[in-house]
Coordinates of C-alpha atoms and ligand atoms in Angstrom, one line a residue:
X14 CA 248.2 19.4 21.7
X15 CA 252.1 19.5 21.7
X16 CA 252.7 23.2 22.6
X17 CA 256.5 23.1 22.8
X18 CA 256.7 26.0 20.5
X19 CA 254.7 28.3 22.5
X20 CA 256.6 27.3 25.6
X21 CA 259.7 28.3 23.9
X22 CA 258.0 31.6 22.8
X23 CA 257.3 32.6 26.5
X24 CA 260.6 31.1 28.0
X25 CA 262.1 33.6 30.6
X26 CA 265.5 32.8 30.2
X27 CA 265.6 33.1 26.5
X28 CA 264.0 36.5 26.9
X29 CA 266.8 37.5 29.4
X30 CA 269.3 36.3 27.1
X31 CA 268.1 38.3 24.1
X32 CA 267.4 41.1 26.3
X33 CA 271.0 41.2 27.9
X34 CA 272.3 41.1 24.3
X35 CA 270.3 44.0 23.1
X36 CA 270.7 46.2 25.9
X37 CA 274.5 45.8 25.6
X38 CA 274.2 46.5 21.9
X39 CA 272.1 49.3 22.4
X40 CA 274.4 51.1 24.8
X41 CA 277.3 50.2 22.5
X42 CA 275.4 52.0 19.9
X43 CA 274.5 54.9 21.9
X44 CA 278.2 55.7 22.6
X45 CA 279.2 55.1 19.0
X46 CA 276.3 57.2 17.5
X47 CA 276.8 59.8 19.9
X48 CA 280.3 60.5 19.0
X49 CA 279.3 61.0 15.5
X50 CA 282.2 59.2 14.0
X51 CA 280.1 56.6 12.0
X52 CA 277.4 57.4 9.4
X53 CA 274.1 58.7 10.2
X54 CA 272.4 56.8 7.5
X55 CA 273.7 53.7 5.2
X56 CA 271.3 54.4 2.7
X57 CA 269.9 51.6 0.3
X58 CA 267.5 51.5 -2.4
X59 CA 263.9 50.2 -1.4
X60 CA 264.2 47.0 -3.6
X61 CA 267.5 46.3 -2.1
X62 CA 266.3 46.5 1.4
X63 CA 263.3 44.5 0.5
X64 CA 265.5 41.8 -1.0
X65 CA 267.7 41.7 1.9
X66 CA 264.9 41.1 4.3
X67 CA 263.3 38.6 2.3
X68 CA 266.3 36.7 2.2
X69 CA 267.0 37.1 6.0
X70 CA 263.5 35.5 6.6
X71 CA 264.7 32.3 5.0
X72 CA 268.5 32.1 5.7
X73 CA 269.4 35.1 8.2
X74 CA 270.9 34.2 11.7
X75 CA 268.9 35.2 14.6
X76 CA 272.2 36.7 16.3
X77 CA 272.4 39.0 13.4
X78 CA 268.8 40.2 13.6
X79 CA 269.2 43.3 15.9
X80 CA 272.7 44.3 14.6
X81 CA 271.2 44.3 11.1
X82 CA 268.4 46.6 12.2
X83 CA 270.9 49.0 13.8
X84 CA 272.8 49.0 10.4
X85 CA 269.8 49.7 8.2
X86 CA 268.2 52.3 10.1
X87 CA 268.7 56.3 10.6
X88 CA 270.4 57.0 13.6
X89 CA 268.9 59.9 15.5
X90 CA 271.4 59.9 18.4
X91 CA 274.3 60.8 15.8
X92 CA 274.8 64.4 16.3
X93 CA 275.0 64.7 12.3
X94 CA 271.4 63.8 12.3
X95 CA 269.7 67.1 11.4
X96 CA 266.8 65.7 9.2
X97 CA 263.1 65.3 10.4
X98 CA 261.3 66.2 13.4
X99 CA 261.7 63.1 15.3
X100 CA 263.0 63.2 19.0
X101 CA 266.5 61.7 20.1
X102 CA 264.8 59.5 22.7
X103 CA 266.3 59.7 26.2
X104 CA 267.6 56.2 26.5
X105 CA 265.4 55.6 29.8
X106 CA 262.4 56.0 27.4
X107 CA 263.4 52.8 25.5
X108 CA 263.1 51.0 28.9
X109 CA 259.7 52.4 29.6
X110 CA 258.8 51.3 26.1
X111 CA 260.2 47.8 26.7
X112 CA 257.9 47.4 30.1
X113 CA 254.9 49.0 28.2
X114 CA 255.4 46.3 25.5
X115 CA 255.8 43.4 28.1
X116 CA 252.9 44.5 30.2
X117 CA 250.7 45.4 27.3
X118 CA 248.0 47.0 29.4
X119 CA 245.4 48.2 26.7
X120 CA 244.2 51.5 28.5
X121 CA 240.8 51.5 27.1
X122 CA 239.4 50.8 30.8
X123 CA 240.9 51.8 34.1
X124 CA 241.5 48.2 34.9
X125 CA 243.8 47.8 32.0
X126 CA 246.4 50.2 32.9
X127 CA 245.9 51.6 36.4
X128 CA 249.4 53.2 36.9
X129 CA 249.7 54.5 33.5
X130 CA 246.2 56.1 33.6
X131 CA 247.1 57.9 36.9
X132 CA 250.4 58.9 35.5
X133 CA 248.4 60.3 32.2
X134 CA 246.3 62.4 34.4
X135 CA 249.5 63.8 36.1
X136 CA 251.2 64.6 32.9
X137 CA 248.1 66.2 31.2
X138 CA 247.4 68.4 34.3
X139 CA 251.0 69.5 34.4
X140 CA 251.0 70.3 30.6
X141 CA 247.5 72.3 31.2
X142 CA 249.3 74.3 34.0
X143 CA 252.3 75.2 31.8
X144 CA 249.9 76.4 29.0
X145 CA 248.3 78.6 31.5
X146 CA 244.8 76.7 31.6
X147 CA 243.1 76.7 35.1
X148 CA 242.2 73.4 37.1
X149 CA 239.4 73.0 34.9
X150 CA 241.8 71.8 32.1
X151 CA 241.9 68.0 31.3
X152 CA 243.7 66.0 28.7
X153 CA 244.6 62.7 27.0
X154 CA 247.5 61.0 25.5
X155 CA 247.0 59.7 22.2
X156 CA 248.7 58.2 19.1
X157 CA 250.2 61.2 17.4
X158 CA 249.7 64.7 16.3
X159 CA 247.7 63.8 13.3
X160 CA 244.9 61.9 15.5
X161 CA 245.4 64.5 18.4
X162 CA 244.4 67.5 15.8
X163 CA 241.4 65.3 14.3
X164 CA 240.2 64.7 17.9
X165 CA 240.5 68.4 18.8
X166 CA 238.5 69.5 15.7
X167 CA 236.0 66.9 16.6
X168 CA 235.6 68.4 19.9
X169 CA 235.3 71.7 18.4
X170 CA 232.6 70.8 16.2
X171 CA 230.6 69.4 19.0
X172 CA 231.2 72.5 21.1
X173 CA 230.4 74.9 18.6
X174 CA 227.9 73.7 16.2
X175 CA 224.1 73.5 17.2
X176 CA 223.2 70.7 15.1
X177 CA 223.9 67.3 16.4
X178 CA 226.4 66.4 13.6
X179 CA 227.7 63.2 15.6
X180 CA 224.4 61.6 15.3
X181 CA 222.6 63.4 12.5
X182 CA 225.5 63.9 10.2
X183 CA 225.9 67.5 8.5
X184 CA 222.9 69.6 7.8
X185 CA 224.8 72.5 6.3
X186 CA 228.1 73.6 5.3
X187 CA 230.8 73.9 8.1
X188 CA 234.2 75.2 7.9
X189 CA 237.5 75.8 9.8
X190 CA 240.3 78.4 9.2
X191 CA 243.8 77.6 9.0
X192 CA 247.0 79.0 7.7
X193 CA 248.1 77.6 4.3
X194 CA 251.4 76.7 5.7
X195 CA 249.8 74.5 8.3
X196 CA 250.6 70.9 8.6
X197 CA 248.7 68.6 6.0
X198 CA 247.0 66.7 8.7
X199 CA 244.7 69.6 9.5
X200 CA 243.5 69.6 6.0
X201 CA 243.4 65.6 6.2
X202 CA 241.1 65.8 9.4
X203 CA 238.7 68.3 8.0
X204 CA 238.3 66.0 4.7
X205 CA 237.7 62.9 7.2
X206 CA 235.3 65.2 8.8
X207 CA 233.4 65.7 5.7
X208 CA 234.0 69.3 5.4
X209 CA 235.2 69.3 1.8
X210 CA 237.3 71.8 0.1
X211 CA 235.1 74.5 1.0
X212 CA 235.1 73.7 4.7
X213 CA 238.9 74.6 4.9
X214 CA 239.4 78.2 4.7
X215 CA 243.2 78.6 3.9
X216 CA 244.5 81.9 5.1
X217 CA 247.4 83.0 3.3
X218 CA 250.7 83.9 4.9
X219 CA 252.8 86.9 4.9
X220 CA 256.3 87.4 3.5
X221 CA 257.6 85.7 6.8
X222 CA 255.4 82.5 6.3
X223 CA 253.3 83.3 9.4
X224 CA 249.5 83.5 9.0
X225 CA 248.3 86.8 7.7
X226 CA 246.1 87.7 10.5
X227 CA 245.1 91.0 8.6
X228 CA 243.1 88.7 6.1
X229 CA 241.1 86.8 8.8
X230 CA 238.0 89.2 8.9
X231 CA 237.4 89.2 5.0
X232 CA 238.0 85.5 4.7
X233 CA 235.7 84.8 7.5
X234 CA 232.8 87.3 6.2
X235 CA 233.3 85.6 2.7
X236 CA 232.3 82.3 4.4
X237 CA 229.5 83.7 6.3
X238 CA 228.2 85.4 3.1
X239 CA 228.3 82.0 1.2
X240 CA 226.1 80.4 4.1
X241 CA 229.2 78.5 5.6
X242 CA 229.3 78.2 9.4
X243 CA 232.8 78.7 10.6
X244 CA 233.3 76.9 14.0
X245 CA 237.1 76.8 14.7
X246 CA 240.4 78.2 13.8
X247 CA 243.7 76.6 14.0
X248 CA 247.1 78.6 14.8
X249 CA 250.4 76.5 14.0
X250 CA 253.0 76.6 16.8
X251 CA 255.1 76.3 14.5
X252 CA 254.3 75.4 11.0
X253 CA 256.1 72.4 9.8
X254 CA 258.0 73.4 6.6
X255 CA 259.6 76.6 7.8
X256 CA 259.1 76.4 11.8
X257 CA 257.5 79.7 11.8
X258 CA 254.9 80.4 14.9
X259 CA 251.6 82.0 14.0
X260 CA 250.5 85.1 16.1
X261 CA 248.4 83.1 18.9
X262 CA 247.3 86.3 20.5
X263 CA 245.7 88.0 17.1
X264 CA 244.1 84.5 16.5
X265 CA 242.8 84.1 20.0
X266 CA 241.2 87.7 19.7
X267 CA 239.7 86.8 16.5
X268 CA 238.3 83.5 17.7
X269 CA 236.9 85.3 20.8
X270 CA 235.2 87.8 18.6
X271 CA 233.4 85.5 16.6
X272 CA 232.9 82.5 19.1
X273 CA 235.1 80.2 17.4
X274 CA 236.9 77.2 18.8
X275 CA 240.7 78.2 19.1
X276 CA 243.0 75.2 18.6
X277 CA 246.8 75.3 18.8
X278 CA 248.7 72.9 16.8
X279 CA 251.8 72.7 18.9
X280 CA 252.7 69.2 17.8
X281 CA 256.4 70.5 17.2
X282 CA 256.8 73.6 19.2
X283 CA 254.4 73.7 21.9
X284 CA 257.2 72.1 23.7
X285 CA 258.4 75.6 24.2
X286 CA 255.9 76.1 27.1
X287 CA 258.7 74.6 29.1
X288 CA 261.5 77.0 27.9
X289 CA 261.8 80.1 30.0
X290 CA 263.7 81.8 27.0
X291 CA 261.3 80.9 24.4
X292 CA 258.0 80.6 25.7
X293 CA 257.0 84.1 24.7
X294 CA 256.8 82.5 21.0
X295 CA 253.5 80.8 22.5
X296 CA 252.1 84.0 23.9
X297 CA 248.3 83.8 23.6
X298 CA 248.3 80.0 24.0
X299 CA 246.6 80.3 27.5
X300 CA 243.5 81.6 25.6
X301 CA 243.2 78.7 23.3
X302 CA 240.7 76.0 23.8
X303 CA 242.8 73.0 22.9
X304 CA 246.6 72.5 22.4
X305 CA 248.4 69.6 20.9
X306 CA 251.9 68.7 21.6
X307 CA 253.9 65.7 20.6
X308 CA 256.1 64.0 23.2
X309 CA 258.0 62.4 20.2
X310 CA 259.2 65.6 18.8
X311 CA 260.7 68.0 21.1
X312 CA 260.4 66.2 24.4
X313 CA 262.9 63.5 23.9
X314 CA 260.3 60.5 23.8
X315 CA 260.1 57.7 21.4
X316 CA 257.2 57.4 18.9
X317 CA 254.5 57.7 19.2
X318 CA 253.0 59.9 22.1
X319 CA 251.0 63.2 22.0
X320 CA 249.2 65.3 24.5
X321 CA 245.8 66.8 23.5
X322 CA 244.9 69.3 26.5
X323 CA 241.5 70.9 26.8
X324 CA 241.2 74.2 28.5
X325 CA 237.7 73.0 29.9
X326 CA 237.9 69.4 30.7
X327 CA 234.3 68.7 29.9
X328 CA 235.3 68.9 26.1
X329 CA 237.6 65.9 26.4
X330 CA 234.7 63.9 27.8
X331 CA 232.0 64.8 25.0
X332 CA 234.0 64.5 21.9
X333 CA 233.1 60.9 21.3
X334 CA 229.9 60.8 23.4
X335 CA 227.1 59.2 21.4
X336 CA 224.7 61.3 23.2
X337 CA 224.7 65.1 22.5
X338 CA 224.7 66.0 26.2
X339 CA 227.4 65.7 28.6
X340 CA 228.2 62.1 29.8
X341 CA 227.8 62.6 33.5
X342 CA 225.1 64.1 35.7
X343 CA 225.9 66.8 38.2
X344 CA 226.1 64.2 41.0
X345 CA 228.4 61.7 39.2
X346 CA 231.8 61.7 39.8
X347 CA 234.0 62.4 36.8
X348 CA 235.6 59.3 35.2
X349 CA 238.7 60.7 34.2
X350 CA 240.1 57.0 34.5
X351 CA 238.4 55.5 31.7
X352 CA 240.4 56.8 28.8
X353 CA 238.8 54.8 26.2
X354 CA 235.7 57.1 26.1
X355 CA 237.8 60.1 25.7
X356 CA 240.5 58.9 23.0
X357 CA 240.1 58.0 19.5
X358 CA 241.8 54.7 20.0
X359 CA 240.3 51.8 21.9
X360 CA 243.4 50.2 22.7
X361 CA 246.4 52.2 23.1
X362 CA 249.9 51.8 24.4
X363 CA 250.9 52.8 27.8
X364 CA 252.6 55.9 26.6
X365 CA 252.4 58.1 29.8
X366 CA 255.4 56.2 31.2
X367 CA 257.6 58.1 28.9
X368 CA 256.5 61.4 30.1
X369 CA 256.2 60.6 33.7
X370 CA 259.8 58.8 33.9
X371 CA 261.4 61.9 32.4
X372 CA 259.6 64.1 35.1
X373 CA 260.6 61.9 37.7
X374 CA 264.1 61.5 36.9
X375 CA 265.1 64.9 35.5
X376 CA 262.0 67.2 36.1
X377 CA 260.7 69.7 33.7
X378 CA 264.1 71.4 33.7
X379 CA 265.0 68.9 31.0
X380 CA 262.6 70.1 28.5
X381 CA 263.6 73.7 29.0
X382 CA 267.1 72.6 28.4
X383 CA 266.5 70.5 25.3
X384 CA 264.2 72.9 23.7
X385 CA 266.2 76.1 24.7
X386 CA 269.4 74.4 23.4
X387 CA 268.1 73.4 20.1
X388 CA 266.4 76.9 19.2
X389 CA 269.7 78.5 20.3
X390 CA 271.7 76.1 18.3
X391 CA 269.5 77.3 15.0
X392 CA 269.9 81.0 15.7
X393 CA 273.7 80.3 15.8
X394 CA 273.4 78.0 12.6
X395 CA 271.3 80.7 10.8
X396 CA 274.1 83.4 11.7
X397 CA 276.5 81.0 10.1
X398 CA 274.6 80.8 7.0
X399 CA 273.8 84.5 6.7
X400 CA 277.9 85.3 6.7
X401 CA 278.4 82.9 4.1
X402 CA 278.2 84.2 0.4
X403 CA 277.4 80.7 -1.0
X404 CA 274.3 80.3 1.2
X405 CA 270.9 81.8 1.5
X406 CA 268.4 81.3 4.4
X407 CA 264.7 81.0 3.5
X408 CA 263.7 82.8 6.5
X409 CA 265.0 83.7 9.9
X410 CA 264.3 80.9 12.1
X411 CA 261.8 81.0 15.1
X412 CA 262.4 77.5 16.0
X413 CA 265.0 74.6 15.5
X414 CA 263.7 74.2 11.9
X415 CA 265.9 76.0 9.2
X416 CA 265.8 76.2 5.5
X417 CA 268.7 77.3 3.4
X418 CA 270.1 76.7 0.0
X419 CA 273.5 77.0 -1.9
X420 CA 273.5 79.9 -4.3
X421 CA 275.6 81.0 -7.1
X422 CA 275.1 84.1 -8.9
X423 CA 275.8 82.5 -12.3
X424 CA 272.8 80.1 -12.0
X425 CA 268.9 80.7 -12.8
X426 CA 266.3 79.6 -10.4
X427 CA 265.8 76.2 -12.2
X428 CA 269.4 75.6 -12.2
X429 CA 270.0 76.4 -8.4
X430 CA 266.8 74.1 -7.6
X431 CA 268.4 71.1 -9.4
X432 CA 271.8 71.9 -7.9
X433 CA 270.3 71.8 -4.4
X434 CA 268.3 68.9 -5.1
X435 CA 271.3 67.0 -6.3
X436 CA 273.4 68.1 -3.2
X437 CA 270.6 66.6 -0.9
X438 CA 270.7 63.3 -2.7
X439 CA 274.6 63.2 -2.6
X440 CA 274.6 63.6 1.1
X441 CA 271.8 61.0 1.5
X442 CA 273.8 58.6 -0.3
X443 CA 277.0 59.6 1.4
X444 CA 275.1 59.3 4.7
X445 CA 277.6 61.0 7.2
X446 CA 274.9 63.7 7.7
X447 CA 271.1 63.2 7.4
X448 CA 269.2 66.2 6.4
X449 CA 266.0 66.8 4.5
X450 CA 264.7 69.2 1.8
X451 CA 261.7 71.3 0.9
X452 CA 260.2 73.6 -1.8
X453 CA 258.8 77.0 -0.7
X454 CA 257.3 79.4 -3.2
X455 CA 258.9 77.5 -6.1
X456 CA 262.4 77.5 -4.7
X457 CA 264.2 74.3 -3.4
X458 CA 265.6 74.4 0.0
X459 CA 267.7 71.9 2.1
X460 CA 265.8 71.9 5.4
X461 CA 267.6 70.9 8.8
X462 CA 265.7 70.2 11.9
X463 CA 268.1 70.3 14.9
X464 CA 266.9 67.5 17.1
X465 CA 269.9 66.5 18.8
X466 CA 271.1 68.4 21.7
X467 CA 274.6 67.2 21.0
X468 CA 274.9 68.8 17.6
X469 CA 277.3 71.6 17.8
X470 CA 278.4 74.3 15.7
X471 CA 281.6 72.3 14.6
X472 CA 279.1 69.9 13.3
X473 CA 277.3 72.3 11.4
X474 CA 280.3 74.1 10.2
X475 CA 281.7 71.0 8.5
X476 CA 278.2 70.2 7.0
X477 CA 278.2 73.7 5.4
X478 CA 282.1 72.9 4.2
X479 CA 280.9 69.7 2.9
X480 CA 277.8 71.2 0.7
X481 CA 280.3 73.7 -0.7
X482 CA 282.7 71.0 -1.7
X483 CA 279.9 69.0 -3.4
X484 CA 278.5 72.1 -5.2
X485 CA 281.9 72.9 -6.3
X486 CA 282.4 69.4 -7.8
X487 CA 279.1 69.5 -9.4
X488 CA 279.7 73.0 -10.9
X489 CA 283.2 72.4 -12.2
X490 CA 282.4 68.7 -13.2
X491 CA 285.1 67.6 -11.2
X492 CA 284.2 64.1 -9.1
X493 CA 287.5 64.2 -7.2
Ligands
PLP22 C1 252.7 71.1 13.1 C2 252.7 69.6 13.0 N1 251.3 69.3 13.2 C3 251.2 67.8 13.3 C4 252.1 66.9 12.8 C5 251.7 65.6 12.9 O1 252.1 65.0 13.9 P1 252.3 63.4 13.9 O2 253.6 63.0 13.1 O3 252.6 63.1 15.4 O4 251.2 62.7 13.4 C6 253.3 67.4 12.5 C7 254.3 66.6 12.0 O5 255.5 66.9 11.8 C8 253.8 68.7 12.5 O6 254.9 69.3 12.3

C-alpha cells in the first residue's frame, strides 16, 4: 500500500513549521488581546458560522485555518472578557496542553502516563493539605466538575447506604440534600443515579441566596417520615448564578448529626483555599468528606481539569469497585498509581501537567494572587454599581460573580427585564465586552464573572458607561 499520505501526516518538519507559526500567532494574539483594544467577541449567527466552516472545508487555505479560529472565538485574555466562569489560561498551560496532546498517554494504567500519574498524586495531596484534610486524603483529577460531582455522590452512596446498590440496584428510596441554587449538574448526577425527583431534596435559600440551614432538620425529618434514606448533603462554594457561598460549618454539623456524607461543590470557588484573604469563606470545608475544585475556572488552566479530593483516601478506591468491599487486603500496597480504577473515565488526558507546571514555575502564591485579585475587583465593582442610581445589584458579591441591572423608575418589572435583555444582546453583537445574563426570582440581570486578573476598574467603569449609553438610546429611541 502506498502510504505517502500517512507519511506526510507524521512528518516532523511539517509539524515544526505549523507549530512555529502557531506559537507566533498565539503570542501575537496574547499581546493584542491583553491590551483590550480589539473586540472580545466577533459574534456571528450560528447558521452563518456553520456556512463559513462548510465552505472552508472545500475552499479554505490551510494558512488561514488558525487565524480564522482566532477571529471566530471569544477572547478570554481580553480584559473586557467578563462572561462565563472559564479561566484565562496561563500561557504555559497551552504548552502543557501541547505536549499532552502529542504524547497522548491515556492514563488508565500507570504505564500509560508515569509522570502525569506521579504529578497527579502530588497535586491532589497538596490540595488535600490546603483543604485541611489529614495525610489519609487522596484525590483524582477528572474531566470537569460535572463528572467530579457525580463521582463524589457515587462514593457517598457506596459509603453511606448499607445495601449494595452498585451490584444489586436500589432496594429503597434514597436522597441527597442540596440548595435550590446549586449548579444543575448536581441535579443531573442524582437523576443519573436513579434517585428521581423525590431523591433530590432542594433546600430553599434565604433572601441572600445562601442555603437556608434553618430548614435542614424539617426537610430531613419529612424525608425520613416518607421512608426515604438521605445519604448525602452538598454545599455550594459558591453557587453558580450568584456566586454566594453556603454556610459550610452549619452544613457540616448537620451532616455529622445525621451521619450524612458531606460534599462540597467548590468547582468555582473552592480555589479560595489558596487565598489568605478569602479562605474564611470556606470555613468548615475541612469537615467535609469530599471536595470538587475546577482547575479550568479560578486556577488559570485550560479546559478541562477538575480535582476531586476525598478526606479518606479509601473512598477514592471503592467508588467504582465491582465488589462491595475494599479493593485491597491489609497487606496489599495501595495502588494509587492505577488511576483508571478510581476515575469515571477509562482514557483521560494528562491534565496534571497543567497543575504541576503552575506550581513548579510560580508556586501556590500564583493561585492566591489570582483568586484574591478577582474577588477584590468584584468588591470594588459592586461599590461602583451601588453608587450609581442607574444600577441595582442583585446581591452583594461574595466571590467574583456579580449580578446587576440597569434600572429606571419609570419602567415596570416587565419593561426593565426587556430593557436589560436587549442591552445584553446589543453588547454581545457589539463585541467590545463579553458579559452574560441570568434571571433571579423573576428579575433579569446582567451577570459578570471577573475572570481576567488584568481587568481594571477603568474597564468596568467604561462598561457601565456603555450600558448607560445603550439604555439611553433605547429609552429615547435615539439610535445615534
Ligand atoms: C458550582 C458549580 N459546580 C459545577 C459546575 C460544573 O463544572 P464543569 O463545567 O467543570 O463540568 C459549575 C460550572 O459552572 C459550577 O459553577
